[in-house]
One Martini backbone bead per residue (centre of mass of N, CA, C, O) as a GRO file, in nm:
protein
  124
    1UNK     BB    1  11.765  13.592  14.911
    2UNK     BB    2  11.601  13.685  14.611
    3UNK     BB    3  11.243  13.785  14.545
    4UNK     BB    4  11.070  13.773  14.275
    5UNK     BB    5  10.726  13.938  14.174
    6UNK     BB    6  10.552  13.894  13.907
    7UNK     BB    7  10.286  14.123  13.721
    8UNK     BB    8  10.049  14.155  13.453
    9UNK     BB    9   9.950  13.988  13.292
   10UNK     BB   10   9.832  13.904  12.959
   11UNK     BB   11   9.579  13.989  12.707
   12UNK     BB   12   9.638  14.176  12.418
   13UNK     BB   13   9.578  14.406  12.171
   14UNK     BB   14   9.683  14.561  11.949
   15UNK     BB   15   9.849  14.862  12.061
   16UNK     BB   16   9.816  14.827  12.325
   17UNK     BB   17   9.834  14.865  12.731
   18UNK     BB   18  10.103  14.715  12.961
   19UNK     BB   19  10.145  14.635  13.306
   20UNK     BB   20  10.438  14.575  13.490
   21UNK     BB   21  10.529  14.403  13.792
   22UNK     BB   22  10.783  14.408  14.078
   23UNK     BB   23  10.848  14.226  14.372
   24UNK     BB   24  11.077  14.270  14.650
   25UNK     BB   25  11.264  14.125  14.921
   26UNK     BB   26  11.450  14.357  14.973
   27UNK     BB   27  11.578  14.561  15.230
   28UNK     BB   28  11.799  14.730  14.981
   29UNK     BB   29  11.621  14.838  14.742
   30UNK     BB   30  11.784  15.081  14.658
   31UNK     BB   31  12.078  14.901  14.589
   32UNK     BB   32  11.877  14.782  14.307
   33UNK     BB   33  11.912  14.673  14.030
   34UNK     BB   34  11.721  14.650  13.764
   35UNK     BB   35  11.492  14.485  13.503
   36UNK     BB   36  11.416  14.337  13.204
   37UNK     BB   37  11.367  14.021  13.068
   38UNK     BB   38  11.276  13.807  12.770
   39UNK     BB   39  11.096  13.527  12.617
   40UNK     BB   40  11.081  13.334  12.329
   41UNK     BB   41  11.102  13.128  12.088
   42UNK     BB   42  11.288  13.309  11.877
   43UNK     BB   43  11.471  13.532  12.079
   44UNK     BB   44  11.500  13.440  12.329
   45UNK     BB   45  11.693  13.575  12.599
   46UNK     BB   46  11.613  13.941  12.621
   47UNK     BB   47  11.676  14.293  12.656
   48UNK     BB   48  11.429  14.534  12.752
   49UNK     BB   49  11.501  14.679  13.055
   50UNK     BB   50  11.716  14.928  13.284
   51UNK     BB   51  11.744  15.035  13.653
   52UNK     BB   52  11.870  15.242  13.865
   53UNK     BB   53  11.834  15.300  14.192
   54UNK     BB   54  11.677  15.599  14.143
   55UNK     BB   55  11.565  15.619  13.835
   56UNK     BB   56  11.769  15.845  13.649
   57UNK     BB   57  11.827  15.582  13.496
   58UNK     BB   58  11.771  15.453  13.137
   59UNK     BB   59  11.724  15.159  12.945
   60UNK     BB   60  11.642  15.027  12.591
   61UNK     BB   61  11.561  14.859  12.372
   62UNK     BB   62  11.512  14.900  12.044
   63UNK     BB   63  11.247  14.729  12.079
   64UNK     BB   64  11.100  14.923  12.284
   65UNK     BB   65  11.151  15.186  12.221
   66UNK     BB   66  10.895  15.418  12.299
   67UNK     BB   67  10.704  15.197  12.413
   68UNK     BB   68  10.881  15.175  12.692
   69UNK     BB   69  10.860  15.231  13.082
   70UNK     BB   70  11.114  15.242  13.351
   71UNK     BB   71  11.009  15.200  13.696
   72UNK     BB   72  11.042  15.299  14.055
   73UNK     BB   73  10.932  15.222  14.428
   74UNK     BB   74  11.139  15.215  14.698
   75UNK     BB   75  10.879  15.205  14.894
   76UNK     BB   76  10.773  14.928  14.753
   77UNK     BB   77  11.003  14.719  14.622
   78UNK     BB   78  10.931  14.857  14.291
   79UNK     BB   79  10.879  14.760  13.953
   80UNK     BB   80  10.833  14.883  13.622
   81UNK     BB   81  10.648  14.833  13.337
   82UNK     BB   82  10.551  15.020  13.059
   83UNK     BB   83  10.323  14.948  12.818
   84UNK     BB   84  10.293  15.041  12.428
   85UNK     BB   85  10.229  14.941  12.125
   86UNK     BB   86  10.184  14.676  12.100
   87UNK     BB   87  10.299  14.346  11.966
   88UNK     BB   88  10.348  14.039  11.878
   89UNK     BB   89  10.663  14.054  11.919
   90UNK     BB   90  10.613  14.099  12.242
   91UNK     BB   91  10.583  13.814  12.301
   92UNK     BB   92  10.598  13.653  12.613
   93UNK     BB   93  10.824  13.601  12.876
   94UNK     BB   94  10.854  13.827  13.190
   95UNK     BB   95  11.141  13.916  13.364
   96UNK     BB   96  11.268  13.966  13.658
   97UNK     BB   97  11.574  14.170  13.791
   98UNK     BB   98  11.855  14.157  13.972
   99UNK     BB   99  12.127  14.381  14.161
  100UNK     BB  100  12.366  14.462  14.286
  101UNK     BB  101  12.359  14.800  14.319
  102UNK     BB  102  12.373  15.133  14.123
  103UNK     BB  103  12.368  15.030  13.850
  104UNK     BB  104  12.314  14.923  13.533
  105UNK     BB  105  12.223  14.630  13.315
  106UNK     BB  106  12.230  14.448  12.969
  107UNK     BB  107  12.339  14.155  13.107
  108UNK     BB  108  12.241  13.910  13.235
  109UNK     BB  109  12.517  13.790  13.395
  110UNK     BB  110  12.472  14.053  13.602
  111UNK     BB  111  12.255  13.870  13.732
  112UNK     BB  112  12.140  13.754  14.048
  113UNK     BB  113  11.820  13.785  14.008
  114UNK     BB  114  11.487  13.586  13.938
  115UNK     BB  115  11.184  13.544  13.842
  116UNK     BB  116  10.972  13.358  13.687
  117UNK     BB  117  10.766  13.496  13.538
  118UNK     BB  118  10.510  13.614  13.249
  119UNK     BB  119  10.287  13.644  13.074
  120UNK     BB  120  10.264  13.818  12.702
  121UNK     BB  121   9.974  13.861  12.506
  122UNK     BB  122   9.953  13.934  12.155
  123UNK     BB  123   9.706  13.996  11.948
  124UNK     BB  124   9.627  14.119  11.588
   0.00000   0.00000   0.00000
């Protein structure tokens, strides 16, 4: 079992930036897929971005491209969001999750562990 544990939560005003952690209990975290994925009541559980074990590659939902960068700290086996020009439809619930191997993935099904989630509130 591995244990992921989101931070970062919090209410921003549109256009702010917030960044979310996730730190993770695996003891092999270099060779764990990372992910961000949220949930709002409108658009269900969607994928946000995932990152490959070494962070040199990087995928993003069209909906935060640009405006969201994933990136991890292996020596501290954390995950990060950095967001930035958030929008009120950015409001969710944000889920890290991870998974066994070295690619990355943008379907939930392919995740093995997920946090508990964080709230992020986007006020206009």
């Amino acid at each position: 079992q591995v244990y992921l544990v989101e931070s970062g939560a919090g209410l921003v005003q549109a256009g702010g930036p917030l960044r979310l952690s996730c730190a993770a209990s695996r003891r092999s975290f270099s060779v764990y897929g990372m992910g961000w994925f949220r949930r709002s009541p409108w658009n269900g559980r969607e994928f946000v971005a995932a990152i490959n074990w070494s962070g040199g590659s990087t995928y993003y939902a069209d909906s935060v491209k640009g405006r969201c960068t994933i990136s991890r700290d292996n020596a501290k086996n954390t995950v990060y969001l950095q967001m930035s020009r958030l929008k009120p439809e950015d409001t969710a619930v944000y889920y890290c999750t991870g998974r066994a191997g070295l690619g990355l993935r943008v379907s939930r099904n392919e995740y093995d562990d997920w946090g508990q989630g964080t709230q992020v509130t986007v006020s206009a």
